[in-house]
Each structure stands twice: as C-alpha cells, then as structure tokens.
Amino acid sequence: MERNMGGAIRIIGIGGTARHDSSSERVVRCALDAAAAEGAETELFDGPFLASLPLYIPGRTERTVDECRFVEAVRGCDGIIVGSPGYHGSLSGPIKNVLDLLEDLASDERPYLDGRAFGSIVTAYGWQACGTTLVAMRSIAHALRAWPTPFGAAVNASGPIFDAEGACLDPKVAEQLATVGKQVTEFARWRQAGLAA
C-alpha cells in the first residue's frame, strides 16, 4: 500500500483479550472514538480477532487471510493505538503475538511502524502491572521505529470502568483515553502535512 500523502488520516486500534468486550478492548474503542472525532478513519482489531491468529513463527511465510488483512491495514495506516491487559507485569500473549507479525513489514520502504504515532493503553488489576506493562509497550514501540505519544494511559480495572453500553464511567479515565486518541491523530496529521510540504 502506498504511503498516505494526503486525505484522511487512518488510525488502527489493536486491543483486548480473547473475551469479547473486555476492558482492554473497550479502552481502545474509546481512544478510537476520540481519533474519529478528530477526523480520522479508524479500524479496530479486537481481542477475539487477535486470539484467533496463529502463533508467530520466524521463517514461516504462509499467512492466513486475517494475518494478511491485518498487515495490509497497518502498512497503510498513519498511526496505531495498542491496548493490552497487564498480565503478570507485561503484555498479553495475543498482543505480543500480533505485534511480532509486524516483522512482515521489515523490508518495506517504510519499515515496521516507521514514522507512525503509537498510542499505548494498559488495563490491569493494580497500578504495578499498569506501570510495568506501559514501559514494555513503549519499548516495543521504539523497537518498531514508532513514535510513542507523550501520554500513555494506565487504567486500574479493579473497579467498574464502563457501563453496560460501553460508556466510560470515570471522567478522568475518559479524558486519558481521549488524550491518547487525539495525540496519535495530531501527530499523524502533522507528519502528513510535513511530507506534503
């Protein structure tokens, strides 16, 4: 897919657990809503999608239809928002697995996530796992040549966060998630304007 040199900003969201509508999936949805409110086109790869992917194996060249769709979506995006639960102090297996799949972008003219904003969101049952997982996610973003946004959201999921319709119950959490979505979109827009100048 060609580099986006104009037009709509495309933001990809990745997040969740194998359980549909998990808190880590919902936080990414909220951040994508904020990106959409800023004019971005968005697409979510949710937890059940990620959990259905085969294990990434270096050297294996066969790809499923879903793997190809994901890689092409990322190849054509301007920014990415990743949400993970904090499992034992780090990212969940499905999130790490799908990020490993971005090795398919290694030989691109724009390798990995080069020049793309990377928004990080972590949900965990306690602040310690939030902090360590957020650090791990930012380290992965750097390794993939992405630009982690200045703000990363950490959400303590030990209490209720969302209502039955998926609306955030805590205004401070809602503001944090919106900040991630806005920063990813703003960076993508600034980069697009700079490339077009």
Rosetta silent file (secondary structure, phi, psi, omega in degrees, C-alpha in Angstrom):
SEQUENCE: MERNMGGAIRIIGIGGTARHDSSSERVVRCALDAAAAEGAETELFDGPFLASLPLYIPGRTERTVDECRFVEAVRGCDGIIVGSPGYHGSLSGPIKNVLDLLEDLASDERPYLDGRAFGSIVTAYGWQACGTTLVAMRSIAHALRAWPTPFGAAVNASGPIFDAEGACLDPKVAEQLATVGKQVTEFARWRQAGLAA
SCORE:     score description
SCORE:     0.000 S_00000001
   1 L     0.000  139.440 -177.987    0.000    0.000    0.000 S_00000001
   2 L   -71.659  151.891  174.674    1.294    3.452   -0.863 S_00000001
   3 L   -60.690  136.816 -179.174    2.310    5.946    1.774 S_00000001
   4 L   -76.588  107.608 -177.148   -0.597    8.209    2.648 S_00000001
   5 L  -104.089    9.851  179.059    0.401   11.631    1.277 S_00000001
   6 L   172.720  172.448  179.924   -2.956   13.310    1.735 S_00000001
   7 L    87.201 -159.362 -173.195   -6.559   12.664    2.515 S_00000001
   8 L   -68.889  144.559  172.686   -7.972   11.063    5.603 S_00000001
   9 L   -78.174  133.553 -179.410   -5.776   10.023    8.498 S_00000001
  10 E  -112.074  121.430 -179.077   -6.031    6.269    9.127 S_00000001
  11 E  -118.524  127.259  178.113   -5.667    5.019   12.709 S_00000001
  12 E   -99.830  136.969  173.737   -5.570    1.322   13.594 S_00000001
  13 E  -112.076  137.116  178.472   -6.595    0.074   17.030 S_00000001
  14 E  -129.068  125.621  177.340   -5.329   -3.200   18.477 S_00000001
  15 E   173.394  157.649  175.903   -6.561   -4.494   21.771 S_00000001
  16 L   124.794  179.354  173.192   -8.420   -6.789   24.009 S_00000001
  17 L  -114.742 -176.713  178.676   -8.334  -10.276   25.383 S_00000001
  18 L   -64.336  -18.501  178.974   -9.913  -13.400   23.949 S_00000001
  19 L   -84.154  126.996  178.268  -13.107  -12.313   25.705 S_00000001
  20 L   -62.700  140.049  175.497  -15.280  -10.001   23.606 S_00000001
  21 L    67.084   30.737  176.129  -15.848   -6.542   25.084 S_00000001
  22 L   -68.087  165.820 -179.822  -13.081   -6.833   27.668 S_00000001
  23 H   -62.234  -36.284 -179.926  -11.925   -3.680   29.430 S_00000001
  24 H   -71.443  -25.558  173.037   -8.746   -3.578   27.308 S_00000001
  25 H   -75.430  -41.844 -177.956  -10.871   -3.753   24.154 S_00000001
  26 H   -65.340  -36.948 -179.960  -13.230   -1.046   25.403 S_00000001
  27 H   -65.797  -36.113  177.358  -10.416    1.398   26.234 S_00000001
  28 H   -67.958  -39.453  176.386   -9.109    1.117   22.684 S_00000001
  29 H   -57.788  -43.425  179.753  -12.617    1.703   21.339 S_00000001
  30 H   -63.095  -42.795  178.672  -12.827    4.897   23.406 S_00000001
  31 H   -65.324  -38.510  176.930   -9.464    6.130   22.124 S_00000001
  32 H   -66.467  -35.513  176.275  -10.506    5.364   18.540 S_00000001
  33 H   -60.633  -40.279  178.260  -13.736    7.294   19.088 S_00000001
  34 H   -66.526  -38.661  176.741  -11.633   10.312   20.065 S_00000001
  35 H   -64.029  -41.621  178.354   -9.482    9.851   16.947 S_00000001
  36 H   -63.979  -36.978  177.979  -12.625    9.658   14.807 S_00000001
  37 H   -64.421  -23.203  176.960  -13.920   12.844   16.429 S_00000001
  38 L   -89.461    4.029  175.940  -10.697   14.485   15.200 S_00000001
  39 L   100.739    5.643 -179.035  -11.493   13.363   11.636 S_00000001
  40 L   -82.831  150.128  167.036   -9.553   10.101   11.438 S_00000001
  41 E   -86.478  135.289 -174.947  -10.729    6.910    9.779 S_00000001
  42 E  -127.309  154.921  175.149  -10.418    4.090   12.305 S_00000001
  43 E  -146.731  133.524 -179.223  -10.366    0.310   12.352 S_00000001
  44 E  -108.577  131.219  168.200  -10.247   -1.971   15.396 S_00000001
  45 E  -105.144  102.099 -169.417   -8.640   -5.393   15.557 S_00000001
  46 E   -84.126  176.734 -176.009  -10.284   -6.671   18.716 S_00000001
  47 H   -57.123  -50.326  178.615   -9.308   -9.319   21.221 S_00000001
  48 H   -59.209  -35.394  175.180  -11.171  -12.269   19.683 S_00000001
  49 H   -62.294  -48.268 -177.029   -9.578  -11.440   16.300 S_00000001
  50 H   -64.563  -39.363 -178.457   -6.106  -11.343   17.837 S_00000001
  51 H   -69.328  -19.627 -179.326   -6.656  -14.543   19.812 S_00000001
  52 L   -84.312  -10.692 -177.123   -7.681  -16.369   16.621 S_00000001
  53 L   -74.802  146.930  175.489   -4.355  -15.707   14.869 S_00000001
  54 L   -67.875  159.767  177.639   -1.786  -18.491   14.677 S_00000001
  55 L   -64.046  132.915  177.762    1.361  -18.213   16.748 S_00000001
  56 L   -67.674  128.160  178.262    4.008  -16.115   15.007 S_00000001
  57 L  -126.586  117.326  178.368    6.911  -18.345   13.937 S_00000001
  58 L   -55.065  135.346  178.962   10.035  -16.737   12.423 S_00000001
  59 L    90.909  -17.975  177.026   10.646  -18.023    8.918 S_00000001
  60 L   -77.162  123.737 -176.255    7.086  -19.190    8.330 S_00000001
  61 L  -101.008  -15.327  178.603    5.885  -17.445    5.172 S_00000001
  62 L   -69.906  138.107 -179.651    2.340  -18.811    4.960 S_00000001
  63 L  -131.057  140.483  174.316   -0.228  -16.284    6.115 S_00000001
  64 L   -75.312  167.422  176.454   -3.921  -16.613    6.850 S_00000001
  65 H   -59.009  -42.406 -179.655   -6.437  -14.244    5.310 S_00000001
  66 H   -65.475  -40.962  177.465   -6.755  -12.470    8.676 S_00000001
  67 H   -61.359  -44.461  179.440   -2.993  -12.087    9.056 S_00000001
  68 H   -62.833  -42.381 -179.973   -2.753  -10.583    5.562 S_00000001
  69 H   -62.170  -41.889  179.274   -5.643   -8.213    6.249 S_00000001
  70 H   -64.902  -48.483 -178.409   -4.015   -7.025    9.458 S_00000001
  71 H   -60.676  -42.543  179.692   -0.567   -6.492    7.930 S_00000001
  72 H   -66.534  -36.886  177.876   -2.045   -4.549    4.994 S_00000001
  73 H   -63.607  -43.652  179.085   -4.127   -2.389    7.327 S_00000001
  74 H   -68.180  -40.283  179.085   -1.055   -1.492    9.369 S_00000001
  75 H   -55.877  -35.186 -176.824    1.023   -0.946    6.232 S_00000001
  76 L   -97.786    5.470 -176.124   -1.458    1.708    5.128 S_00000001
  77 L   -90.290  163.811  178.436   -2.116    3.376    8.480 S_00000001
  78 L  -104.597  -15.912 -179.725   -0.834    6.687    9.799 S_00000001
  79 E  -163.898  164.065 -175.041   -0.973    5.794   13.486 S_00000001
  80 E  -142.189  140.863  176.151   -1.694    2.944   15.835 S_00000001
  81 E  -121.932  123.019 -176.899   -3.276    2.588   19.264 S_00000001
  82 E  -117.809  128.244  176.026   -2.460   -0.556   21.227 S_00000001
  83 E  -119.947  131.354  179.475   -4.274   -1.626   24.371 S_00000001
  84 E  -135.031  144.968  166.377   -3.167   -4.577   26.478 S_00000001
  85 E   -71.595  153.436  175.887   -4.122   -6.065   29.796 S_00000001
  86 L   -90.521   92.470 -179.352   -1.231   -6.229   32.213 S_00000001
  87 E   -92.649  111.610  178.426   -0.733   -9.974   32.567 S_00000001
  88 L    54.113   37.885  173.395    1.883  -10.753   35.216 S_00000001
  89 L    88.576    8.320  179.898    3.512   -7.388   34.692 S_00000001
  90 E  -153.600 -172.536 -177.602    3.646   -7.325   30.894 S_00000001
  91 L   -65.358  155.523  174.271    1.671   -7.546   27.641 S_00000001
  92 L   -73.553  159.897  179.116   -0.773  -10.370   26.996 S_00000001
  93 H   -58.589  -47.693 -179.764    0.226  -13.170   24.618 S_00000001
  94 H   -60.910  -35.963  178.866   -2.218  -12.204   21.825 S_00000001
  95 H   -68.698  -46.155  178.584   -0.987   -8.584   21.813 S_00000001
  96 H   -62.153  -40.346 -179.157    2.667   -9.603   21.687 S_00000001
  97 H   -60.896  -45.750 -177.692    1.901  -12.186   19.001 S_00000001
  98 H   -70.997  -32.478  175.712    0.208   -9.702   16.670 S_00000001
  99 H   -68.917  -34.302  175.646    2.984   -7.159   17.179 S_00000001
 100 H   -62.196  -31.814  179.395    5.523   -9.859   16.283 S_00000001
 101 H   -62.371  -19.837  178.976    3.632  -10.295   12.993 S_00000001
 102 H   -69.123   -2.896  170.649    4.769   -6.772   12.038 S_00000001
 103 H   -59.462  -23.020  176.384    8.085   -8.394   11.140 S_00000001
 104 H   -62.449  -17.056 -179.909    6.353   -8.771    7.749 S_00000001
 105 H   -95.278    3.920 -173.315    6.926   -5.013    7.319 S_00000001
 106 L   -59.527  -35.822 -175.570   10.700   -5.238    7.922 S_00000001
 107 L   -97.200    5.629  178.623   11.648   -4.928    4.244 S_00000001
 108 L   -65.733  158.516  172.632    9.119   -2.230    3.343 S_00000001
 109 L   -56.947  -35.256  175.801   10.283    1.151    2.093 S_00000001
 110 L  -113.464   85.048 -169.018    8.794    2.372    5.374 S_00000001
 111 L   -67.376  149.693  176.529    9.848   -0.494    7.666 S_00000001
 112 L    50.821 -121.693  179.689    7.853   -1.649   10.662 S_00000001
 113 L  -112.814   31.566 -177.005    5.991    1.357   12.144 S_00000001
 114 L   -51.826  126.107  175.614    8.472    3.946   10.928 S_00000001
 115 L    75.369    8.182 -179.296    7.120    7.468   11.307 S_00000001
 116 L  -105.336  142.463  174.032    3.839    6.411   12.855 S_00000001
 117 E   -71.975  145.996 -177.238    2.497    7.574   16.204 S_00000001
 118 E  -129.790  109.077  177.568    1.991    4.785   18.729 S_00000001
 119 E   -93.863  131.863 -176.336   -0.563    5.271   21.483 S_00000001
 120 E  -112.380  132.321  176.455   -0.244    2.976   24.497 S_00000001
 121 E  -135.963  133.935  179.634   -3.059    1.949   26.848 S_00000001
 122 E  -127.743  136.866  170.026   -2.851   -0.590   29.656 S_00000001
 123 E  -119.095  138.385  179.527   -5.564   -2.034   31.870 S_00000001
 124 E  -158.660  158.821  177.564   -4.672   -4.074   34.935 S_00000001
 125 L   -87.386   61.577  179.477   -5.977   -5.038   38.373 S_00000001
 126 L   144.402  151.961 -173.720   -3.448   -2.841   40.138 S_00000001
 127 H   -73.809  -30.331 -177.660   -1.057    0.008   39.442 S_00000001
 128 H   -61.303  -48.263  179.654    2.164   -2.009   39.470 S_00000001
 129 H   -65.566  -32.391  175.446    1.173   -4.094   36.439 S_00000001
 130 H   -59.439  -48.322 -175.810   -0.076   -0.934   34.706 S_00000001
 131 H   -66.105  -46.658 -177.573    3.329    0.704   35.057 S_00000001
 132 H   -68.286  -36.245  179.277    5.496   -2.228   34.009 S_00000001
 133 H   -69.498  -38.247  177.917    3.273   -3.091   31.047 S_00000001
 134 H   -63.220  -41.253  177.371    3.254    0.518   29.846 S_00000001
 135 H   -62.923  -43.622  179.141    7.073    0.584   29.937 S_00000001
 136 H   -61.818  -41.335 -179.013    7.205   -2.698   27.985 S_00000001
 137 H   -65.511  -40.887  178.778    4.785   -1.365   25.383 S_00000001
 138 H   -66.502  -36.382  177.434    6.794    1.822   24.868 S_00000001
 139 H   -63.460  -40.923  177.418    9.985   -0.238   24.492 S_00000001
 140 H   -64.497  -41.563  178.604    8.296   -2.312   21.774 S_00000001
 141 H   -57.984  -44.828  178.018    7.135    0.871   20.038 S_00000001
 142 H   -62.312  -42.298  179.909   10.739    2.126   19.907 S_00000001
 143 H   -62.490  -30.460  178.563   11.951   -1.233   18.581 S_00000001
 144 L   -89.020    8.435  177.099    9.350   -0.969   15.802 S_00000001
 145 L    67.429   21.397  177.381   10.589    2.565   14.973 S_00000001
 146 L   -85.551  172.763  178.312    7.301    4.134   16.022 S_00000001
 147 E  -112.186   97.516  177.418    6.860    7.401   17.922 S_00000001
 148 E   -59.977  135.504  179.417    5.218    6.736   21.298 S_00000001
 149 L   -65.382  153.936  178.825    2.856    9.552   22.159 S_00000001
 150 L   -56.362  -33.768 -178.144    3.867   11.741   25.105 S_00000001
 151 L  -107.916  130.334  171.775    0.881   10.432   27.056 S_00000001
 152 L  -120.532  136.962 -175.508    0.190    6.754   27.698 S_00000001
 153 E   -93.791  133.302  174.478   -2.949    5.739   29.583 S_00000001
 154 E  -120.702  122.846 -173.531   -2.888    3.366   32.542 S_00000001
 155 E  -120.903  119.386  177.335   -6.296    2.217   33.770 S_00000001
 156 E   -80.035  113.372 -174.573   -6.809    0.365   37.030 S_00000001
 157 L   -93.424   17.674 -178.463   -9.522   -2.169   36.236 S_00000001
 158 L   -73.308  -17.643  175.983  -10.113   -3.278   39.821 S_00000001
 159 L  -119.891  174.997  178.756  -13.350   -1.274   39.900 S_00000001
 160 L   -65.512  133.331 -178.938  -16.122   -0.687   37.340 S_00000001
 161 L  -111.911  -34.848 -173.609  -14.885    1.379   34.386 S_00000001
 162 E  -126.162  152.886  171.998  -17.718    1.115   31.834 S_00000001
 163 L   -85.642 -177.378 -175.605  -21.485    0.950   31.870 S_00000001
 164 L   -62.708  -25.346 -179.106  -23.463   -1.728   30.014 S_00000001
 165 L   -90.969   -1.665  178.776  -23.332    0.291   26.784 S_00000001
 166 L    93.494    5.545  177.693  -19.551    0.709   26.919 S_00000001
 167 L   -78.868  141.072 -178.316  -19.505    4.343   28.070 S_00000001
 168 E   -73.080  129.845 -177.203  -16.705    5.246   30.448 S_00000001
 169 L   -82.994  -22.527 -175.778  -17.972    5.867   33.986 S_00000001
 170 L  -105.704  113.927 -178.445  -14.933    7.848   35.177 S_00000001
 171 H   -57.954  -33.451  179.592  -14.459   11.275   33.536 S_00000001
 172 H   -68.136  -40.944  177.197  -10.727   11.235   34.312 S_00000001
 173 H   -66.041  -43.292  178.504  -10.260    7.880   32.598 S_00000001
 174 H   -58.223  -40.426  178.856  -12.354    9.052   29.644 S_00000001
 175 H   -65.799  -40.283  178.406  -10.121   12.113   29.334 S_00000001
 176 H   -62.344  -45.082 -179.102   -6.977    9.968   29.410 S_00000001
 177 H   -65.671  -39.806  177.260   -8.259    7.677   26.665 S_00000001
 178 H   -64.598  -36.668  179.029   -9.326   10.642   24.551 S_00000001
 179 H   -61.468  -42.140  178.159   -5.875   12.181   25.001 S_00000001
 180 H   -61.018  -48.946 -179.788   -4.226    9.080   23.539 S_00000001
 181 H   -60.615  -41.431 -179.569   -6.563    9.115   20.531 S_00000001
 182 H   -68.758  -42.244 -178.342   -6.079   12.826   19.935 S_00000001
 183 H   -65.617  -39.719  177.151   -2.293   12.719   20.246 S_00000001
 184 H   -62.022  -44.270 -178.623   -1.982    9.847   17.764 S_00000001
 185 H   -67.513  -42.369  179.880   -4.216   11.689   15.289 S_00000001
 186 H   -62.687  -45.144  179.028   -2.463   15.029   15.743 S_00000001
 187 H   -60.935  -44.599 -179.825    0.971   13.517   15.199 S_00000001
 188 H   -60.755  -40.525  179.873   -0.236   11.691   12.073 S_00000001
 189 H   -67.430  -41.059  178.125   -1.718   14.911   10.709 S_00000001
 190 H   -63.195  -42.235 -179.249    1.469   16.900   11.398 S_00000001
 191 H   -66.441  -42.325  178.913    3.594   14.246    9.693 S_00000001
 192 H   -60.790  -42.302  178.892    1.282   14.107    6.696 S_00000001
 193 H   -64.731  -39.383  179.398    1.444   17.908    6.358 S_00000001
 194 H   -66.384  -38.596  179.325    5.236   17.838    6.617 S_00000001
 195 H   -68.436  -31.420 -177.835    5.562   15.182    3.906 S_00000001
 196 H   -81.499  -16.224 -176.058    3.256   17.152    1.617 S_00000001
 197 L   -70.520    0.000    0.000    5.144   20.456    2.095 S_00000001
